[in-house]
Coordinates of C-alpha atoms and ligand atoms in Angstrom, one line a residue:
M1206 CA 24.5 -5.1 -7.5
K1207 CA 26.5 -2.8 -9.8
D1208 CA 25.9 -0.9 -13.0
I1209 CA 22.2 -0.7 -12.3
D1210 CA 20.2 1.8 -14.2
K1211 CA 18.0 2.8 -11.4
K1212 CA 15.6 4.7 -13.7
A1213 CA 14.8 1.5 -15.6
L1214 CA 13.7 -0.4 -12.5
S1215 CA 10.1 -1.4 -11.8
W1216 CA 8.8 0.1 -8.6
D1217 CA 9.2 -3.2 -6.7
E1218 CA 12.8 -3.5 -7.9
W1219 CA 13.5 0.0 -6.7
D1220 CA 12.0 -0.8 -3.3
E1221 CA 14.2 -3.9 -3.2
L1222 CA 17.3 -2.0 -4.1
N1223 CA 16.7 0.5 -1.3
D1224 CA 16.2 -2.3 1.2
P1225 CA 18.3 -5.1 -0.3
R1226 CA 18.3 -8.8 0.4
P1227 CA 21.4 -10.5 1.7
A1228 CA 24.2 -11.0 -0.8
T1229 CA 24.1 -14.8 -0.3
C1230 CA 21.2 -17.1 0.0
D1231 CA 22.0 -20.8 0.6
F1232 CA 19.3 -22.3 -1.4
D1233 CA 20.1 -25.9 -0.5
R1234 CA 19.8 -25.2 3.2
V1235 CA 16.5 -23.4 2.6
V1236 CA 15.0 -26.4 0.6
E1237 CA 16.2 -28.8 3.3
A1238 CA 14.5 -26.8 6.0
A1239 CA 11.3 -26.6 4.0
I1240 CA 11.2 -30.4 3.5
S1241 CA 11.8 -31.0 7.3
R1242 CA 8.6 -29.0 7.9
R1243 CA 6.5 -31.2 5.6
G1244 CA 4.7 -33.0 8.4
F1245 CA 3.3 -29.7 9.6
L1246 CA 2.5 -28.4 6.1
G1247 CA 0.8 -31.6 4.9
G1248 CA -2.4 -30.8 6.7
I1249 CA -2.9 -27.6 4.8
L1250 CA -1.7 -28.4 1.3
A1251 CA -0.7 -31.2 -1.0
F1252 CA 2.6 -31.0 -2.7
G1253 CA 3.1 -32.2 -6.2
S1254 CA 5.6 -34.6 -7.8
G1255 CA 4.6 -37.7 -5.8
A1256 CA 4.9 -36.2 -2.4
A1257 CA 2.8 -38.0 0.1
V1258 CA -0.4 -36.2 1.2
M1259 CA -0.5 -36.0 4.9
G1260 CA -3.1 -35.0 7.4
T1261 CA -6.8 -34.6 6.9
A1262 CA -7.5 -30.9 6.5
T1263 CA -8.6 -29.4 3.2
L1264 CA -6.5 -30.4 0.2
I1265 CA -6.0 -28.2 -2.7
G1266 CA -5.4 -29.0 -6.3
T1267 CA -8.1 -31.6 -6.8
T1268 CA -7.4 -32.8 -10.3
S1269 CA -9.3 -36.0 -10.7
A1270 CA -10.6 -36.8 -14.1
E1271 CA -14.2 -36.3 -12.8
A1272 CA -13.4 -32.9 -11.4
Q1273 CA -11.6 -31.9 -14.6
A1274 CA -14.6 -32.9 -16.7
A1275 CA -16.8 -30.7 -14.6
S1276 CA -14.5 -27.7 -15.0
R1277 CA -15.9 -24.5 -16.4
I1278 CA -12.7 -23.6 -18.2
G1279 CA -13.8 -23.6 -21.8
F1280 CA -10.7 -22.4 -23.8
K1281 CA -7.8 -24.5 -25.1
P1282 CA -4.8 -23.6 -22.9
I1283 CA -1.9 -22.0 -24.6
P1284 CA 1.9 -22.7 -24.2
I1285 CA 4.3 -20.3 -22.6
A1286 CA 5.8 -17.5 -24.8
T1287 CA 9.1 -15.6 -24.6
D1288 CA 8.5 -13.2 -27.5
S1289 CA 7.4 -9.6 -27.8
T1290 CA 3.7 -9.8 -28.3
V1291 CA 0.4 -11.1 -26.7
H1292 CA -0.9 -14.6 -27.3
V1293 CA -4.5 -15.8 -26.6
P1294 CA -6.1 -19.2 -27.2
E1295 CA -7.4 -20.5 -30.5
G1296 CA -10.7 -18.8 -31.3
Y1297 CA -9.8 -15.6 -29.5
R1298 CA -8.2 -12.4 -30.7
W1299 CA -6.8 -9.2 -29.2
Q1300 CA -6.3 -5.6 -30.1
P1301 CA -4.8 -2.5 -28.4
V1302 CA -7.3 0.0 -26.9
A1303 CA -5.3 2.6 -25.0
R1304 CA -1.5 3.1 -25.0
W1305 CA 0.6 5.3 -22.9
G1306 CA 0.4 8.8 -24.6
D1307 CA -2.8 8.1 -26.6
P1308 CA -4.9 11.4 -26.6
L1309 CA -8.1 11.5 -24.5
F1310 CA -8.9 14.9 -25.9
S1311 CA -8.5 16.3 -29.4
D1312 CA -6.3 19.2 -28.2
A1313 CA -3.6 16.9 -27.0
A1314 CA -0.6 16.5 -29.2
P1315 CA -0.3 13.1 -30.9
F1316 CA 2.2 10.7 -29.2
D1317 CA 5.8 11.6 -30.2
P1318 CA 8.2 8.6 -29.7
A1319 CA 11.3 10.7 -30.1
G1320 CA 10.5 13.8 -28.1
G1321 CA 8.2 12.4 -25.5
I1322 CA 4.9 13.9 -24.3
D1323 CA 4.9 17.7 -23.9
L1324 CA 3.8 19.3 -20.7
A1325 CA 0.7 20.9 -22.1
S1326 CA -0.6 17.5 -23.3
S1327 CA 0.5 15.5 -20.3
D1328 CA -2.8 15.7 -18.4
K1329 CA -4.8 15.1 -21.6
V1330 CA -3.4 11.7 -22.6
F1331 CA -3.5 8.1 -21.3
G1332 CA -0.9 7.9 -18.6
E1333 CA 1.9 5.4 -18.2
N1334 CA 2.1 2.0 -16.6
T1335 CA -1.5 0.9 -16.7
D1336 CA -2.7 -1.1 -13.6
G1337 CA -6.0 -1.9 -11.9
M1338 CA -9.2 -1.0 -13.8
E1339 CA -13.0 -1.2 -13.6
L1340 CA -15.7 -0.6 -16.2
F1341 CA -18.8 1.4 -15.4
F1342 CA -22.0 1.7 -17.4
V1343 CA -22.9 5.3 -17.2
D1344 CA -25.9 6.8 -19.0
G1345 CA -25.7 4.1 -21.7
R1346 CA -21.9 4.6 -22.2
Q1347 CA -19.0 2.3 -21.2
V1348 CA -16.5 4.2 -19.0
I1349 CA -13.3 2.6 -17.8
A1350 CA -11.4 4.0 -14.8
V1351 CA -7.8 2.8 -14.9
N1352 CA -4.7 3.4 -12.8
H1353 CA -1.3 4.6 -13.9
E1354 CA 1.0 3.2 -11.2
Y1355 CA 4.3 5.0 -11.9
V1356 CA 6.4 6.4 -14.8
N1357 CA 9.7 5.4 -16.4
P1358 CA 11.4 8.7 -16.3
E1359 CA 14.0 8.0 -19.0
I1360 CA 11.3 7.5 -21.7
N1361 CA 9.3 10.5 -20.6
L1362 CA 12.2 12.8 -20.2
P1363 CA 14.4 11.7 -23.2
A1364 CA 16.2 15.1 -23.3
T1365 CA 17.7 14.6 -19.8
G1366 CA 18.0 10.8 -19.8
G1367 CA 15.4 10.6 -17.1
E1368 CA 16.8 13.2 -14.7
V1369 CA 14.3 15.6 -13.2
T1370 CA 16.1 19.0 -13.5
N1371 CA 13.2 21.5 -13.1
A1372 CA 9.7 22.0 -11.9
D1373 CA 8.1 21.5 -15.4
E1374 CA 9.8 18.1 -15.7
A1375 CA 8.5 17.1 -12.2
R1376 CA 5.0 18.3 -13.3
L1377 CA 5.2 16.2 -16.5
L1378 CA 5.9 13.0 -14.5
Q1379 CA 3.2 14.0 -12.0
N1380 CA 0.6 14.4 -14.8
L1381 CA 1.3 11.0 -16.4
Q1382 CA 0.5 9.0 -13.2
G1383 CA -2.7 8.6 -11.2
V1384 CA -5.9 7.6 -12.9
T1385 CA -7.6 7.9 -16.3
V1386 CA -11.3 7.9 -16.7
M1387 CA -12.2 7.2 -20.3
E1388 CA -15.2 6.3 -22.4
V1389 CA -14.5 3.4 -24.7
A1390 CA -16.7 2.1 -27.6
E1391 CA -16.5 -0.6 -30.3
G1392 CA -16.6 0.8 -33.8
E1393 CA -15.2 -0.1 -37.2
N1394 CA -11.7 -0.3 -35.8
G1395 CA -12.6 -2.3 -32.8
W1396 CA -12.5 -1.0 -29.3
Q1397 CA -11.2 2.6 -29.1
I1398 CA -11.1 5.5 -26.7
V1399 CA -13.9 8.0 -27.3
V1400 CA -11.8 11.1 -27.7
D1401 CA -13.4 14.2 -26.1
S1402 CA -16.1 12.2 -24.2
P1403 CA -17.6 14.3 -21.4
Y1404 CA -16.6 11.4 -19.1
N1405 CA -12.9 11.5 -20.0
R1406 CA -10.8 12.8 -17.2
R1407 CA -7.2 12.7 -15.8
I1408 CA -6.6 12.5 -12.1
H1409 CA -3.0 12.9 -11.1
H1410 CA -0.5 14.1 -8.5
N1411 CA -2.0 17.5 -8.2
T1412 CA -5.8 16.8 -8.4
P1413 CA -7.6 18.3 -5.4
M1414 CA -9.0 15.6 -3.1
R1415 CA -10.9 15.4 0.1
L1416 CA -9.8 13.5 3.2
S1417 CA -12.8 11.9 5.0
G1418 CA -13.5 9.5 7.8
P1419 CA -12.2 9.4 11.4
A1420 CA -8.6 10.6 10.7
A1421 CA -9.7 13.6 8.6
G1422 CA -8.8 16.8 10.4
S1423 CA -6.4 15.1 12.8
D1424 CA -3.2 16.8 13.7
L1425 CA -1.3 14.1 11.8
L1426 CA -3.0 15.2 8.5
R1427 CA -2.6 19.0 8.9
T1428 CA 0.1 20.8 6.9
E1429 CA 1.0 24.4 6.4
A1430 CA -0.9 24.4 3.0
D1431 CA -3.9 22.7 4.6
P1432 CA -4.3 23.6 8.3
T1433 CA -7.7 21.8 8.3
G1434 CA -6.2 18.3 7.5
T1435 CA -9.2 17.7 5.2
Q1436 CA -7.9 18.7 1.8
S1437 CA -5.2 17.0 -0.2
L1438 CA -3.6 17.2 -3.6
G1439 CA -3.1 14.1 -5.7
T1440 CA -3.1 10.4 -5.5
F1441 CA 0.1 8.3 -5.7
N1442 CA 1.3 5.0 -7.0
N1443 CA -2.2 3.8 -7.9
C1444 CA -1.9 0.1 -8.1
G1445 CA -4.9 -2.2 -7.9
S1446 CA -8.5 -1.2 -7.8
G1447 CA -12.0 -2.0 -6.6
K1448 CA -15.6 -1.2 -7.4
T1449 CA -18.2 -0.3 -4.8
P1450 CA -21.7 -1.8 -4.9
W1451 CA -23.0 1.7 -5.7
G1452 CA -20.8 2.0 -8.8
T1453 CA -17.8 4.1 -7.8
Y1454 CA -14.2 3.4 -8.4
L1455 CA -11.6 2.6 -5.6
T1456 CA -8.0 3.4 -6.5
C1457 CA -5.3 2.1 -4.1
E1458 CA -2.2 4.1 -3.2
E1459 CA 0.6 1.5 -2.9
N1460 CA 4.3 2.5 -2.8
F1461 CA 3.6 6.2 -1.9
N1462 CA 6.8 6.4 0.2
G1463 CA 9.0 6.7 -2.8
Y1464 CA 7.6 10.1 -3.8
F1465 CA 8.9 11.9 -0.7
G1466 CA 12.5 13.0 0.0
S1467 CA 14.5 15.6 1.8
T1468 CA 16.4 18.6 0.5
D1469 CA 18.2 18.5 3.9
P1470 CA 20.4 15.4 3.9
N1471 CA 20.6 15.6 7.7
A1472 CA 16.9 16.0 8.4
A1473 CA 15.7 14.0 11.4
L1474 CA 12.9 11.8 10.3
P1475 CA 9.9 10.8 12.5
A1476 CA 10.3 7.3 13.9
D1477 CA 7.2 6.0 12.2
Y1478 CA 8.7 6.7 8.7
K1479 CA 10.8 3.6 8.9
R1480 CA 7.8 1.2 9.0
Y1481 CA 6.5 2.7 5.7
G1482 CA 9.9 3.0 4.0
I1483 CA 9.9 6.8 3.9
G1484 CA 13.5 8.1 3.7
L1485 CA 15.7 11.0 2.6
E1486 CA 15.9 9.9 -1.0
S1487 CA 12.9 9.9 -3.4
R1488 CA 12.6 8.2 -6.7
Y1489 CA 11.8 11.2 -8.9
A1490 CA 13.4 14.1 -6.9
Y1491 CA 10.0 16.0 -6.7
E1492 CA 11.2 17.4 -3.4
K1493 CA 13.8 19.6 -5.1
F1494 CA 11.2 21.5 -7.1
D1495 CA 8.0 21.0 -5.2
A1496 CA 8.2 21.7 -1.4
R1497 CA 5.1 19.5 -0.7
F1498 CA 7.3 16.5 -1.3
D1499 CA 10.1 17.7 0.9
V1500 CA 9.8 16.0 4.3
S1501 CA 12.3 18.3 5.9
K1502 CA 9.7 21.1 5.4
N1503 CA 6.4 19.2 5.3
P1504 CA 6.8 16.1 7.5
N1505 CA 3.0 15.4 7.6
E1506 CA 2.6 15.3 3.9
P1507 CA 3.4 11.5 3.6
Y1508 CA 0.5 10.8 6.0
R1509 CA -1.8 12.2 3.4
A1510 CA -0.9 9.3 1.0
G1511 CA -1.3 5.6 1.4
W1512 CA -5.1 5.6 1.3
V1513 CA -7.9 4.1 -0.7
V1514 CA -9.4 6.9 -2.8
E1515 CA -13.0 6.8 -4.1
I1516 CA -13.8 8.3 -7.5
D1517 CA -17.2 8.7 -9.1
P1518 CA -16.7 8.1 -12.8
A1519 CA -20.2 9.2 -13.6
K1520 CA -19.4 12.7 -12.3
P1521 CA -16.4 14.2 -14.1
D1522 CA -16.4 17.3 -11.8
S1523 CA -16.6 15.3 -8.5
T1524 CA -13.8 15.6 -6.0
P1525 CA -12.1 12.2 -5.2
V1526 CA -12.3 11.2 -1.6
K1527 CA -9.5 9.6 0.5
R1528 CA -11.3 7.2 2.8
T1529 CA -9.2 7.1 6.0
A1530 CA -11.4 4.5 7.7
L1531 CA -9.8 1.9 5.4
G1532 CA -6.4 2.5 6.9
R1533 CA -3.1 3.7 5.6
F1534 CA -0.6 1.2 4.2
K1535 CA 0.8 0.1 0.8
H1536 CA -2.7 -0.6 -0.5
E1537 CA -2.7 -3.1 -3.3
N1538 CA -6.4 -3.3 -4.2
A1539 CA -9.8 -3.1 -2.5
A1540 CA -12.3 -6.0 -3.0
C1541 CA -15.9 -5.2 -1.9
A1542 CA -18.5 -7.7 -0.6
L1543 CA -21.7 -7.4 1.5
T1544 CA -22.4 -9.0 4.9
K1545 CA -25.5 -11.1 5.2
D1546 CA -27.3 -8.1 6.8
G1547 CA -26.1 -5.7 4.1
R1548 CA -23.1 -4.0 5.6
V1549 CA -20.2 -3.2 3.2
V1550 CA -17.0 -5.2 3.5
V1551 CA -13.7 -4.1 1.9
Y1552 CA -10.9 -6.7 1.8
M1553 CA -7.4 -5.3 1.3
G1554 CA -3.8 -6.4 1.2
D1555 CA -0.6 -4.5 2.2
D1556 CA 2.0 -5.4 -0.4
E1557 CA 5.3 -5.5 1.3
R1558 CA 7.3 -8.4 2.7
G1559 CA 5.8 -9.5 6.0
E1560 CA 2.9 -7.1 6.1
Y1561 CA -0.7 -7.9 6.7
M1562 CA -4.2 -8.5 5.2
Y1563 CA -7.0 -6.2 6.4
K1564 CA -10.8 -5.9 6.1
F1565 CA -13.1 -3.0 6.8
V1566 CA -16.8 -3.6 7.8
S1567 CA -19.1 -0.6 7.6
T1568 CA -21.4 0.4 10.4
G1569 CA -24.2 1.4 8.0
F1570 CA -26.1 -0.8 5.7
Y1571 CA -26.1 -0.6 1.9
T1572 CA -29.4 -0.4 0.2
P1573 CA -29.5 -0.1 -3.6
G1574 CA -30.4 3.5 -4.5
G1575 CA -30.0 4.6 -0.9
A1576 CA -27.5 7.0 0.6
T1577 CA -23.9 5.8 0.4
E1578 CA -21.7 8.8 1.2
G1579 CA -20.9 7.8 4.8
L1580 CA -20.6 4.0 4.3
L1581 CA -16.8 4.0 3.9
D1582 CA -16.3 6.6 6.6
D1583 CA -17.8 4.8 9.6
G1584 CA -16.9 1.2 10.4
Q1585 CA -14.3 -1.2 11.9
L1586 CA -10.9 -2.1 10.5
F1587 CA -9.6 -5.6 11.2
A1588 CA -6.2 -7.4 10.5
A1589 CA -6.0 -11.1 9.7
K1590 CA -4.5 -13.9 11.8
F1591 CA -4.0 -17.3 10.0
N1592 CA -3.8 -20.1 12.5
E1593 CA -1.7 -23.2 11.9
D1594 CA -4.9 -25.4 12.2
G1595 CA -6.6 -23.9 9.2
T1596 CA -8.8 -21.5 11.2
G1597 CA -8.3 -17.7 11.3
Q1598 CA -9.6 -14.5 12.8
W1599 CA -10.1 -11.0 11.7
V1600 CA -8.9 -9.1 14.8
A1601 CA -10.5 -5.7 15.3
L1602 CA -8.0 -2.8 15.5
T1603 CA -9.5 -0.7 18.3
P1604 CA -8.0 1.6 21.0
D1605 CA -8.5 -1.3 23.5
S1606 CA -6.7 -3.9 21.3
T1607 CA -3.9 -1.7 20.2
G1608 CA -3.4 1.0 22.9
M1609 CA -3.5 3.5 20.1
T1610 CA -6.0 6.3 19.3
T1611 CA -8.4 5.8 16.4
E1612 CA -6.5 8.4 14.4
E1613 CA -3.2 6.6 15.1
I1614 CA -4.7 3.2 14.2
L1615 CA -5.8 4.6 10.8
V1616 CA -2.7 6.6 9.9
F1617 CA -0.3 3.9 11.3
S1618 CA -2.3 0.8 10.5
R1619 CA 0.8 -1.3 10.2
M1620 CA 1.7 -0.6 13.8
A1621 CA -1.8 -1.4 14.9
G1622 CA -1.6 -4.8 13.0
S1623 CA 1.6 -5.5 14.9
K1624 CA 0.0 -4.8 18.2
V1625 CA -2.7 -7.4 17.7
G1626 CA -0.3 -10.1 16.4
A1627 CA -1.5 -10.1 12.8
T1628 CA 0.1 -12.8 10.6
T1629 CA 3.1 -11.6 8.5
M1630 CA 2.3 -12.5 4.9
D1631 CA 4.3 -13.0 1.7
R1632 CA 3.5 -9.7 0.1
P1633 CA -0.4 -9.6 -0.2
E1634 CA -1.2 -8.4 -3.7
W1635 CA -4.8 -8.5 -5.1
V1636 CA -7.8 -9.8 -3.1
A1637 CA -10.7 -11.2 -5.0
V1638 CA -14.2 -12.2 -3.8
N1639 CA -16.0 -15.0 -5.5
P1640 CA -19.4 -13.8 -6.7
V1641 CA -21.0 -17.3 -6.6
S1642 CA -19.6 -18.6 -3.3
V1643 CA -18.8 -16.9 0.0
E1644 CA -15.0 -17.0 -0.1
G1645 CA -12.1 -14.6 -0.7
Y1646 CA -8.7 -15.1 -2.3
C1647 CA -5.4 -13.2 -1.9
A1648 CA -2.4 -13.5 -4.1
L1649 CA 0.7 -13.7 -1.9
T1650 CA 3.1 -12.9 -4.7
N1651 CA 6.5 -14.0 -3.2
N1652 CA 8.8 -13.2 -0.3
S1653 CA 12.5 -13.8 -1.0
R1654 CA 13.2 -13.1 2.7
R1655 CA 10.7 -15.4 4.4
G1656 CA 12.5 -17.5 6.9
V1657 CA 15.9 -16.4 5.6
K1658 CA 18.7 -15.9 8.2
Q1659 CA 20.8 -12.8 8.4
D1660 CA 24.5 -12.9 9.1
D1661 CA 23.9 -12.8 12.8
G1662 CA 21.7 -15.9 12.6
S1663 CA 18.4 -14.2 13.2
I1664 CA 15.5 -14.5 10.8
R1665 CA 14.9 -11.5 8.5
T1666 CA 12.2 -9.2 9.7
N1667 CA 9.5 -7.0 8.2
A1668 CA 9.9 -3.3 8.4
G1669 CA 8.4 -3.4 11.9
G1670 CA 11.2 -5.7 13.2
E1671 CA 8.9 -8.8 13.3
A1672 CA 10.8 -12.0 12.3
M1673 CA 9.3 -13.5 9.1
T1674 CA 9.4 -17.0 10.4
L1675 CA 7.5 -19.7 8.5
N1676 CA 3.8 -20.0 9.2
A1677 CA 1.2 -22.3 7.7
A1678 CA -0.1 -19.7 5.2
N1679 CA 3.4 -18.7 4.3
P1680 CA 5.2 -22.0 4.5
R1681 CA 8.3 -21.7 2.3
E1682 CA 11.6 -20.2 3.0
A1683 CA 13.0 -17.8 0.4
N1684 CA 9.6 -18.0 -1.4
D1685 CA 10.3 -16.9 -4.9
Y1686 CA 7.2 -18.5 -6.4
G1687 CA 4.3 -17.3 -4.4
Q1688 CA 0.9 -18.8 -3.4
I1689 CA -2.8 -17.9 -3.3
V1690 CA -4.5 -18.2 0.1
R1691 CA -8.3 -18.3 0.3
W1692 CA -10.7 -18.1 3.3
F1693 CA -14.2 -19.2 3.9
P1694 CA -16.0 -16.9 6.4
D1695 CA -17.8 -18.7 9.2
G1696 CA -21.5 -18.9 8.7
E1697 CA -21.0 -18.0 5.1
D1698 CA -21.0 -14.4 6.1
H1699 CA -18.4 -11.8 5.1
G1700 CA -19.2 -10.1 8.3
A1701 CA -17.9 -13.0 10.4
E1702 CA -14.8 -12.4 12.5
S1703 CA -13.6 -16.0 12.1
F1704 CA -12.9 -18.2 9.1
R1705 CA -11.4 -21.3 7.7
W1706 CA -8.6 -21.1 5.2
D1707 CA -6.5 -23.1 2.8
L1708 CA -4.0 -22.6 0.0
Y1709 CA -5.6 -22.6 -3.4
V1710 CA -2.3 -23.0 -5.1
M1711 CA 1.4 -22.9 -4.3
A1712 CA 3.2 -21.8 -7.5
G1713 CA 6.4 -23.7 -8.2
N1714 CA 8.3 -25.8 -10.7
P1715 CA 7.9 -29.6 -10.6
T1716 CA 10.3 -29.9 -13.6
V1717 CA 13.1 -28.5 -11.4
H1718 CA 12.2 -29.4 -7.9
S1719 CA 10.7 -32.4 -6.1
D1720 CA 10.1 -30.8 -2.8
A1721 CA 8.0 -27.8 -1.6
Y1722 CA 9.3 -25.8 -4.4
A1723 CA 7.6 -28.1 -6.9
G1724 CA 4.4 -26.4 -6.0
S1725 CA 1.0 -27.9 -5.2
D1726 CA -0.7 -30.7 -7.1
N1727 CA -2.6 -28.3 -9.3
V1728 CA 0.7 -27.0 -10.8
N1729 CA 2.0 -29.0 -13.7
E1730 CA 4.3 -28.7 -16.7
G1731 CA 1.4 -27.2 -18.7
N1732 CA 0.5 -24.3 -16.4
L1733 CA 3.8 -23.1 -14.8
F1734 CA 3.8 -19.6 -13.5
N1735 CA 5.2 -17.6 -10.6
S1736 CA 4.4 -14.5 -8.6
P1737 CA 0.6 -14.3 -8.8
D1738 CA -0.5 -10.6 -8.5
G1739 CA -3.6 -9.3 -10.2
M1740 CA -6.7 -11.4 -9.5
M1741 CA -10.3 -10.9 -10.4
F1742 CA -13.4 -13.2 -10.6
D1743 CA -15.7 -13.1 -13.6
Q1744 CA -19.4 -13.4 -13.1
T1745 CA -19.3 -17.2 -13.5
G1746 CA -17.0 -17.6 -10.6
L1747 CA -13.8 -18.3 -12.6
L1748 CA -10.7 -16.8 -10.9
W1749 CA -8.4 -14.9 -13.4
I1750 CA -4.8 -14.8 -12.1
Q1751 CA -2.2 -12.4 -13.5
T1752 CA 1.5 -12.6 -12.9
D1753 CA 4.3 -10.2 -12.1
G1754 CA 7.3 -12.4 -11.7
D1755 CA 10.6 -13.6 -13.1
D1756 CA 10.3 -14.0 -16.8
S1757 CA 13.8 -15.2 -17.4
N1758 CA 12.5 -18.7 -18.3
E1759 CA 15.7 -20.1 -16.8
G1760 CA 16.8 -22.1 -13.8
D1761 CA 14.0 -22.2 -11.2
F1762 CA 11.8 -20.3 -13.7
A1763 CA 12.5 -22.6 -16.6
G1764 CA 9.2 -23.3 -18.4
H1765 CA 7.4 -20.2 -16.9
G1766 CA 8.0 -17.9 -19.9
N1767 CA 6.7 -14.4 -20.0
N1768 CA 4.2 -13.0 -17.5
Q1769 CA 0.8 -14.3 -18.1
M1770 CA -2.9 -14.6 -17.2
L1771 CA -4.4 -17.9 -16.2
A1772 CA -7.9 -19.0 -15.3
G1773 CA -8.5 -21.0 -12.1
D1774 CA -11.6 -23.1 -11.2
P1775 CA -12.1 -22.7 -7.5
A1776 CA -14.2 -25.9 -7.3
T1777 CA -11.7 -28.2 -9.0
G1778 CA -8.3 -26.5 -8.4
R1779 CA -7.7 -26.7 -12.2
I1780 CA -5.6 -23.8 -13.5
E1781 CA -5.0 -23.1 -17.2
R1782 CA -3.0 -20.5 -19.1
F1783 CA -5.1 -18.1 -21.2
L1784 CA -2.8 -15.3 -22.2
T1785 CA 0.9 -14.5 -22.4
G1786 CA 2.3 -11.0 -22.3
P1787 CA 5.2 -9.5 -24.2
V1788 CA 8.7 -10.0 -22.7
G1789 CA 9.5 -7.7 -19.8
S1790 CA 5.8 -6.9 -19.1
E1791 CA 3.6 -7.5 -16.2
V1792 CA 0.0 -8.5 -16.9
T1793 CA -2.2 -6.5 -14.5
G1794 CA -5.7 -5.1 -14.5
L1795 CA -8.8 -6.8 -15.8
T1796 CA -12.4 -5.8 -16.5
W1797 CA -15.1 -6.6 -18.9
S1798 CA -17.5 -4.8 -21.4
V1799 CA -21.0 -4.6 -20.2
D1800 CA -22.1 -7.4 -22.5
R1801 CA -19.1 -9.5 -21.4
R1802 CA -18.0 -10.1 -25.0
A1803 CA -14.8 -8.1 -24.5
M1804 CA -12.2 -8.5 -21.7
F1805 CA -9.9 -5.6 -21.1
V1806 CA -6.4 -6.6 -19.9
G1807 CA -3.5 -4.3 -18.8
I1808 CA 0.0 -4.9 -20.2
Q1809 CA 2.4 -2.9 -18.0
H1810 CA 6.0 -2.0 -18.6
P1811 CA 6.8 -4.2 -21.6
S1812 CA 10.5 -4.1 -22.6
A1813 CA 9.7 -5.2 -26.2
P1814 CA 8.3 -2.8 -28.8
F1815 CA 4.7 -3.5 -27.9
P1816 CA 2.0 -3.2 -29.2
D1817 CA 3.1 -1.6 -32.5
G1818 CA 6.0 -4.0 -33.3
E1819 CA 9.5 -3.5 -34.6
G1820 CA 10.9 0.0 -34.4
A1821 CA 8.2 1.3 -32.1
L1822 CA 8.6 2.2 -28.4
P1823 CA 7.5 -0.3 -25.8
R1824 CA 4.2 1.2 -24.4
S1825 CA 2.1 0.1 -21.5
T1826 CA -1.3 -0.7 -23.1
V1827 CA -4.8 -1.7 -22.3
I1828 CA -5.9 -4.4 -24.7
A1829 CA -9.3 -5.9 -25.5
V1830 CA -9.6 -9.7 -25.9
M1831 CA -12.7 -11.1 -27.8
R1832 CA -13.9 -14.4 -29.1
D1833 CA -13.9 -14.8 -32.9
D1834 CA -17.5 -16.2 -32.6
G1835 CA -18.6 -13.1 -30.6
G1836 CA -19.3 -15.3 -27.5
L1837 CA -18.9 -14.4 -23.8
V1838 CA -15.4 -14.1 -22.4
G1839 CA -16.3 -14.1 -18.7
Ligands
LIG2960 FE1 1.7 -2.5 -7.6 FE2 1.9 -4.7 -5.4 O1 1.7 -4.2 -7.0
LIG2961 CA1 0.3 -5.6 -8.3
LIG2962 CA1 3.8 -7.3 -8.0

């Protein structure tokens, strides 16, 4: 790779650059190897393009005429797009609601495309790179909590071309990330931010937080500034989201590693940093101007990031809480469910090549209106094992099973997962729980290194040194398309420690390939997509799938078009395209108005002048999608 503008990279691309894939990848060899494994794969999934269906286990992609007729997908699917705007089906319309830089308070300066956002306004405007979100009904008002995953420094610091050269510039970037809480309302101009609402709030890299749960106060979490190990400043790389049964917001810290660096180029780093990708170089050079991010001075600071953070959108003065019982890794999102006896379950993915899926089960019981403060502080963390025969286990991460202390299990959850032999996955992105059936889904977005050999002939490993050999849930070498795995807890109880599983869909391209890379039977010329990422069920049990993949529309990705959102019917396997994003964007984040007549969708990092058209800057934006007839959209 040469002539790369590092500042223009998405966060995933930055991560890839810092841990690059091999220069050559023999695709023919990879495909041949995948085909030779078909006998083993056939029991778990059915390939498209005329491939024989083998075995007797659960098949995916049931697309019989009968099943299609029974589908709940009510819209007319749309074709791919490669242009600079959003498209939705006939009978639907969309409008922007909140763009990067839009004021949340009337004393914020209006957005200035030439000069950028000034420091004084930077914690009073809608942040950049919108991601996971949830809507809350608070005292008769509709309040959205929404993540701002990262910033593009070159458009926020136009005067320096994106270089951070002083503490104010570092602070500006810090203020534009984190979380926005904003009231929205529908008026004459459609859905808009309610400027100056008492619920409006920005939570960013310097917002005081509390650390709670079993790791709070541990030596690992103590720093010079906080010798108690119970206070923390800021939340980082807020990716996906979740909503608790008691109406609070869960924001998930994903690629937190990239915020920490060293002013001493020779600093010796703790051995555990490697597993989490923490190194000497940071992405935004905060460490040069803010010692908290300098690991040569504050080696414990990175342990205070990588958590799930609970925020109460109904209480603008409340302190966000980092829930250590849910483990520390590159958290994608947090999908809540209840066990049959009323304990709280949180399903979570760790988005990195070859990392694991997790779930937390509370010790206490949730009762509507009852006390909830301790529910996410006391419980058991598990990591997932997917067996070749379509069964699986949630393996408890305990001192007995891992040989680690409870504090170590929570701060170094990846190592705990390795100790129990959790299954290496193809980058677990969002988890979604079906509200009308006891089942969970996880988007395994892609893994270019799965099964790929290094120069010495050994298979590429995850950051913990475990070979990413093929396994039944992650069955394709050099998996650039991704798949969605789902599991059915035994006894129809999210509290069960065993489950059955299958693959709901293998993304692919049957117009280019006739082997495993064609995808599963429910992938066809009309619904091509790659790299499933955001996922959310609506109240009817339709699975909404958002993508963050290759939008070149060429070669292996011909016919895939821009990133998009599709709806999947779990019962029939049918998947249809509902929305296409502008070129360069990722579609991520989804929630609904209280009456379900508006759907809010996040458009992150467009490269086209979106949403305001020619001559305007590309701006990450939350849009609303409605039906022309005012009907329900989910
Ligand atoms: Fe921020 Fe894994 O997506
Ligand atoms: Ca994501
Ligand atoms: Ca992604």
